[in-house]
C-alpha cells in the first residue's frame, strides 16, 4: 500500500470516528444548545446520499465509513430534536 | 453526467456546506458547551489529511470540498478552545 492510500485511509478513519466523542458527550450531558440543528440535518442527509452513492457504485470503503458516520450523526440529531 | 455521479456531488455539497450553519451559530452565540473538543480536533486533523490526500492524488473535488470544510471546522475548533 502506498503512502497516498495510507493517508486516505487515515483521513477516513479520523473523520468517521470524530463523531463518536460528540455522540458520547451529547448522550451523557444532553447539552445540545450549542449544536446546530441545520448542521446535523444537512450532514445526516449528505451522509445518507454518500451511503447511496457507495452502494450504487459498489465502493466498500465509502459504504462502511458513511454507514458508521450516519449512525452517530443520527444519534446527535435525535438528541438535538429531543432536548433543544 | 449519470445519476450516481449526481448523487455523489449532491452528497459532497451537503456534507461540506453542513458546517456553515454550525460555524454561524457558534460565532453568533459563542455557546460551545455542548460541542465536543475531541470531535473538532479529530475532524479537523482528518480533513487536513483528506486535503493532503487530494493534493497528492490531484483530485480536484476532494481538494475543494476539504479545503472549505477545513476552514469551517477550524473556525468552530478555535471558538471551542477560546470559549469553553
PDB file of C-alpha atoms in Angstrom:
ATOM      1  CA  UNK A   1       0.000   0.000   0.000  1.00  0.00           C
ATOM      2  CA  UNK A   2       1.466   3.386  -0.995  1.00  0.00           C
ATOM      3  CA  UNK A   3       1.715   6.493   1.212  1.00  0.00           C
ATOM      4  CA  UNK A   4      -1.157   8.290  -0.587  1.00  0.00           C
ATOM      5  CA  UNK A   5      -3.545   5.363   0.093  1.00  0.00           C
ATOM      6  CA  UNK A   6      -2.412   5.207   3.743  1.00  0.00           C
ATOM      7  CA  UNK A   7      -3.095   8.971   4.041  1.00  0.00           C
ATOM      8  CA  UNK A   8      -6.590   8.479   2.569  1.00  0.00           C
ATOM      9  CA  UNK A   9      -7.361   5.614   4.960  1.00  0.00           C
ATOM     10  CA  UNK A  10      -6.073   7.625   7.951  1.00  0.00           C
ATOM     11  CA  UNK A  11      -8.200  10.589   6.796  1.00  0.00           C
ATOM     12  CA  UNK A  12     -11.333   8.387   6.531  1.00  0.00           C
ATOM     13  CA  UNK A  13     -10.629   6.868   9.961  1.00  0.00           C
ATOM     14  CA  UNK A  14     -10.282  10.320  11.605  1.00  0.00           C
ATOM     15  CA  UNK A  15     -13.347  11.973  10.037  1.00  0.00           C
ATOM     16  CA  UNK A  16     -15.507   8.864  10.657  1.00  0.00           C
ATOM     17  CA  UNK A  17     -14.519   8.302  14.308  1.00  0.00           C
ATOM     18  CA  UNK A  18     -14.601  12.048  15.154  1.00  0.00           C
ATOM     19  CA  UNK A  19     -18.388  11.867  15.633  1.00  0.00           C
ATOM     20  CA  UNK A  20     -18.011   9.273  18.416  1.00  0.00           C
ATOM     21  CA  UNK A  21     -16.763  11.740  21.138  1.00  0.00           C
ATOM     22  CA  UNK A  22     -19.541  14.195  20.130  1.00  0.00           C
ATOM     23  CA  UNK A  23     -22.217  11.469  20.389  1.00  0.00           C
ATOM     24  CA  UNK A  24     -20.866  10.315  23.782  1.00  0.00           C
ATOM     25  CA  UNK A  25     -20.793  13.911  25.094  1.00  0.00           C
ATOM     26  CA  UNK A  26     -24.330  14.612  23.823  1.00  0.00           C
ATOM     27  CA  UNK A  27     -25.752  11.362  25.270  1.00  0.00           C
ATOM     28  CA  UNK A  28     -24.074  11.997  28.656  1.00  0.00           C
ATOM     29  CA  UNK A  29     -24.841  15.712  29.082  1.00  0.00           C
ATOM     30  CA  UNK A  30     -27.980  16.152  26.901  1.00  0.00           C
ATOM     31  CA  UNK A  31     -26.481  19.645  26.315  1.00  0.00           C
ATOM     32  CA  UNK A  32     -27.439  20.445  22.732  1.00  0.00           C
ATOM     33  CA  UNK A  33     -27.867  24.239  22.998  1.00  0.00           C
ATOM     34  CA  UNK A  34     -24.639  24.980  21.090  1.00  0.00           C
ATOM     35  CA  UNK A  35     -25.227  22.301  18.452  1.00  0.00           C
ATOM     36  CA  UNK A  36     -26.735  23.423  15.140  1.00  0.00           C
ATOM     37  CA  UNK A  37     -29.893  21.554  14.062  1.00  0.00           C
ATOM     38  CA  UNK A  38     -29.244  22.743  10.500  1.00  0.00           C
ATOM     39  CA  UNK A  39     -25.778  21.209  10.514  1.00  0.00           C
ATOM     40  CA  UNK A  40     -26.879  17.755  11.698  1.00  0.00           C
ATOM     41  CA  UNK A  41     -29.978  17.696   9.446  1.00  0.00           C
ATOM     42  CA  UNK A  42     -27.883  18.606   6.371  1.00  0.00           C
ATOM     43  CA  UNK A  43     -24.923  16.435   7.407  1.00  0.00           C
ATOM     44  CA  UNK A  44     -27.121  13.345   8.044  1.00  0.00           C
ATOM     45  CA  UNK A  45     -28.872  13.810   4.680  1.00  0.00           C
ATOM     46  CA  UNK A  46     -25.486  14.231   2.964  1.00  0.00           C
ATOM     47  CA  UNK A  47     -24.097  11.107   4.656  1.00  0.00           C
ATOM     48  CA  UNK A  48     -27.209   9.167   3.538  1.00  0.00           C
ATOM     49  CA  UNK A  49     -26.517  10.332  -0.046  1.00  0.00           C
ATOM     50  CA  UNK A  50     -22.844   9.219   0.327  1.00  0.00           C
ATOM     51  CA  UNK A  51     -24.124   5.806   1.502  1.00  0.00           C
ATOM     52  CA  UNK A  52     -26.455   5.530  -1.525  1.00  0.00           C
ATOM     53  CA  UNK A  53     -23.552   6.634  -3.776  1.00  0.00           C
ATOM     54  CA  UNK A  54     -21.314   3.945  -2.211  1.00  0.00           C
ATOM     55  CA  UNK A  55     -23.991   1.238  -2.593  1.00  0.00           C
ATOM     56  CA  UNK A  56     -24.692   2.174  -6.250  1.00  0.00           C
ATOM     57  CA  UNK A  57     -21.002   2.289  -7.168  1.00  0.00           C
ATOM     58  CA  UNK A  58     -20.075  -0.831  -5.087  1.00  0.00           C
ATOM     59  CA  UNK A  59     -17.468   1.175  -3.145  1.00  0.00           C
ATOM     60  CA  UNK A  60     -16.938  -0.729   0.142  1.00  0.00           C
ATOM     61  CA  UNK A  61     -14.816   1.943   1.967  1.00  0.00           C
ATOM     62  CA  UNK A  62     -17.445   4.641   1.220  1.00  0.00           C
ATOM     63  CA  UNK A  63     -20.251   2.285   2.359  1.00  0.00           C
ATOM     64  CA  UNK A  64     -18.525   1.374   5.660  1.00  0.00           C
ATOM     65  CA  UNK A  65     -17.315   4.916   6.518  1.00  0.00           C
ATOM     66  CA  UNK A  66     -20.687   6.529   5.815  1.00  0.00           C
ATOM     67  CA  UNK A  67     -22.792   3.818   7.489  1.00  0.00           C
ATOM     68  CA  UNK A  68     -20.827   4.394  10.725  1.00  0.00           C
ATOM     69  CA  UNK A  69     -20.888   8.210  10.392  1.00  0.00           C
ATOM     70  CA  UNK A  70     -24.641   8.202   9.624  1.00  0.00           C
ATOM     71  CA  UNK A  71     -25.359   6.178  12.778  1.00  0.00           C
ATOM     72  CA  UNK A  72     -23.570   8.681  15.047  1.00  0.00           C
ATOM     73  CA  UNK A  73     -24.882  11.746  13.179  1.00  0.00           C
ATOM     74  CA  UNK A  74     -28.465  10.446  13.587  1.00  0.00           C
ATOM     75  CA  UNK A  75     -27.910   9.868  17.331  1.00  0.00           C
ATOM     76  CA  UNK A  76     -26.737  13.506  17.727  1.00  0.00           C
ATOM     77  CA  UNK A  77     -29.613  14.773  15.509  1.00  0.00           C
ATOM     78  CA  UNK A  78     -32.181  12.801  17.558  1.00  0.00           C
ATOM     79  CA  UNK A  79     -30.844  14.268  20.832  1.00  0.00           C
ATOM     80  CA  UNK A  80     -30.836  17.776  19.311  1.00  0.00           C
ATOM     81  CA  UNK A  81     -34.509  17.423  18.324  1.00  0.00           C
ATOM     82  CA  UNK A  82     -35.476  15.842  21.672  1.00  0.00           C
ATOM     83  CA  UNK A  83     -33.526  18.139  24.045  1.00  0.00           C
ATOM     84  CA  UNK A  84     -33.384  21.528  22.269  1.00  0.00           C
TER      85      UNK A  84
ATOM     86  CA  UNK B   1     -23.460  13.052 -16.071  1.00  0.00           C
ATOM     87  CA  UNK B   2     -25.096   9.873 -14.695  1.00  0.00           C
ATOM     88  CA  UNK B   3     -27.352   9.623 -11.631  1.00  0.00           C
ATOM     89  CA  UNK B   4     -24.628   8.030  -9.442  1.00  0.00           C
ATOM     90  CA  UNK B   5     -22.246  10.966 -10.114  1.00  0.00           C
ATOM     91  CA  UNK B   6     -25.043  13.473  -9.408  1.00  0.00           C
ATOM     92  CA  UNK B   7     -25.748  11.660  -6.105  1.00  0.00           C
ATOM     93  CA  UNK B   8     -22.047  11.851  -5.169  1.00  0.00           C
ATOM     94  CA  UNK B   9     -21.870  15.566  -5.987  1.00  0.00           C
ATOM     95  CA  UNK B  10     -25.077  16.257  -4.002  1.00  0.00           C
ATOM     96  CA  UNK B  11     -23.616  14.234  -1.090  1.00  0.00           C
ATOM     97  CA  UNK B  12     -20.356  16.245  -1.179  1.00  0.00           C
ATOM     98  CA  UNK B  13     -22.312  19.520  -1.369  1.00  0.00           C
ATOM     99  CA  UNK B  14     -24.457  18.611   1.684  1.00  0.00           C
ATOM    100  CA  UNK B  15     -21.661  17.332   3.947  1.00  0.00           C
ATOM    101  CA  UNK B  16     -19.380  20.271   3.016  1.00  0.00           C
ATOM    102  CA  UNK B  17     -21.934  23.056   3.492  1.00  0.00           C
ATOM    103  CA  UNK B  18     -23.414  21.481   6.668  1.00  0.00           C
ATOM    104  CA  UNK B  19     -20.600  23.043   8.741  1.00  0.00           C
ATOM    105  CA  UNK B  20     -21.641  26.572   7.688  1.00  0.00           C
ATOM    106  CA  UNK B  21     -24.801  26.784   9.924  1.00  0.00           C
ATOM    107  CA  UNK B  22     -22.772  25.374  12.852  1.00  0.00           C
ATOM    108  CA  UNK B  23     -19.986  27.959  12.343  1.00  0.00           C
ATOM    109  CA  UNK B  24     -22.556  30.812  12.080  1.00  0.00           C
ATOM    110  CA  UNK B  25     -24.340  29.622  15.253  1.00  0.00           C
ATOM    111  CA  UNK B  26     -21.063  29.265  17.169  1.00  0.00           C
ATOM    112  CA  UNK B  27     -19.761  32.715  16.053  1.00  0.00           C
ATOM    113  CA  UNK B  28     -23.102  34.386  16.955  1.00  0.00           C
ATOM    114  CA  UNK B  29     -23.790  32.707  20.320  1.00  0.00           C
ATOM    115  CA  UNK B  30     -20.255  31.709  21.468  1.00  0.00           C
ATOM    116  CA  UNK B  31     -22.151  28.772  23.066  1.00  0.00           C
ATOM    117  CA  UNK B  32     -19.703  25.880  22.786  1.00  0.00           C
ATOM    118  CA  UNK B  33     -20.600  23.935  25.961  1.00  0.00           C
ATOM    119  CA  UNK B  34     -22.348  21.126  24.049  1.00  0.00           C
ATOM    120  CA  UNK B  35     -19.692  20.932  21.330  1.00  0.00           C
ATOM    121  CA  UNK B  36     -17.048  18.204  21.673  1.00  0.00           C
ATOM    122  CA  UNK B  37     -13.427  19.431  21.555  1.00  0.00           C
ATOM    123  CA  UNK B  38     -12.371  15.851  20.699  1.00  0.00           C
ATOM    124  CA  UNK B  39     -14.689  15.791  17.704  1.00  0.00           C
ATOM    125  CA  UNK B  40     -13.443  19.044  16.174  1.00  0.00           C
ATOM    126  CA  UNK B  41      -9.772  18.276  16.899  1.00  0.00           C
ATOM    127  CA  UNK B  42     -10.060  14.831  15.272  1.00  0.00           C
ATOM    128  CA  UNK B  43     -12.331  16.048  12.460  1.00  0.00           C
ATOM    129  CA  UNK B  44     -10.034  18.991  11.576  1.00  0.00           C
ATOM    130  CA  UNK B  45      -6.990  16.694  11.545  1.00  0.00           C
ATOM    131  CA  UNK B  46      -8.869  14.168   9.374  1.00  0.00           C
ATOM    132  CA  UNK B  47      -9.982  16.899   6.946  1.00  0.00           C
ATOM    133  CA  UNK B  48      -6.361  18.116   6.712  1.00  0.00           C
ATOM    134  CA  UNK B  49      -5.334  14.531   5.827  1.00  0.00           C
ATOM    135  CA  UNK B  50      -8.124  14.420   3.178  1.00  0.00           C
ATOM    136  CA  UNK B  51      -6.748  17.689   1.746  1.00  0.00           C
ATOM    137  CA  UNK B  52      -3.192  16.258   1.608  1.00  0.00           C
ATOM    138  CA  UNK B  53      -4.630  13.071   0.014  1.00  0.00           C
ATOM    139  CA  UNK B  54      -6.455  15.202  -2.584  1.00  0.00           C
ATOM    140  CA  UNK B  55      -3.349  17.291  -3.338  1.00  0.00           C
ATOM    141  CA  UNK B  56      -1.113  14.192  -3.683  1.00  0.00           C
ATOM    142  CA  UNK B  57      -3.606  12.370  -5.930  1.00  0.00           C
ATOM    143  CA  UNK B  58      -4.524  15.525  -7.950  1.00  0.00           C
ATOM    144  CA  UNK B  59      -8.220  15.050  -7.089  1.00  0.00           C
ATOM    145  CA  UNK B  60      -9.836  18.488  -7.528  1.00  0.00           C
ATOM    146  CA  UNK B  61     -13.277  17.671  -5.941  1.00  0.00           C
ATOM    147  CA  UNK B  62     -11.562  16.248  -2.798  1.00  0.00           C
ATOM    148  CA  UNK B  63      -9.261  19.318  -2.616  1.00  0.00           C
ATOM    149  CA  UNK B  64     -12.129  21.845  -2.949  1.00  0.00           C
ATOM    150  CA  UNK B  65     -14.579  20.042  -0.604  1.00  0.00           C
ATOM    151  CA  UNK B  66     -11.989  19.516   2.135  1.00  0.00           C
ATOM    152  CA  UNK B  67     -10.414  22.993   1.887  1.00  0.00           C
ATOM    153  CA  UNK B  68     -13.885  24.514   2.519  1.00  0.00           C
ATOM    154  CA  UNK B  69     -14.754  22.012   5.282  1.00  0.00           C
ATOM    155  CA  UNK B  70     -11.364  22.523   6.988  1.00  0.00           C
ATOM    156  CA  UNK B  71     -11.891  26.293   7.084  1.00  0.00           C
ATOM    157  CA  UNK B  72     -15.251  25.995   8.884  1.00  0.00           C
ATOM    158  CA  UNK B  73     -14.091  23.149  11.169  1.00  0.00           C
ATOM    159  CA  UNK B  74     -11.097  25.268  12.261  1.00  0.00           C
ATOM    160  CA  UNK B  75     -13.368  28.263  12.988  1.00  0.00           C
ATOM    161  CA  UNK B  76     -15.566  26.056  15.245  1.00  0.00           C
ATOM    162  CA  UNK B  77     -12.459  24.461  16.870  1.00  0.00           C
ATOM    163  CA  UNK B  78     -10.948  27.925  17.573  1.00  0.00           C
ATOM    164  CA  UNK B  79     -14.188  29.112  19.222  1.00  0.00           C
ATOM    165  CA  UNK B  80     -14.396  25.881  21.261  1.00  0.00           C
ATOM    166  CA  UNK B  81     -10.846  26.422  22.593  1.00  0.00           C
ATOM    167  CA  UNK B  82     -11.424  30.158  23.221  1.00  0.00           C
ATOM    168  CA  UNK B  83     -14.906  29.988  24.829  1.00  0.00           C
ATOM    169  CA  UNK B  84     -15.041  26.634  26.629  1.00  0.00           C
TER     170      UNK B  84
END
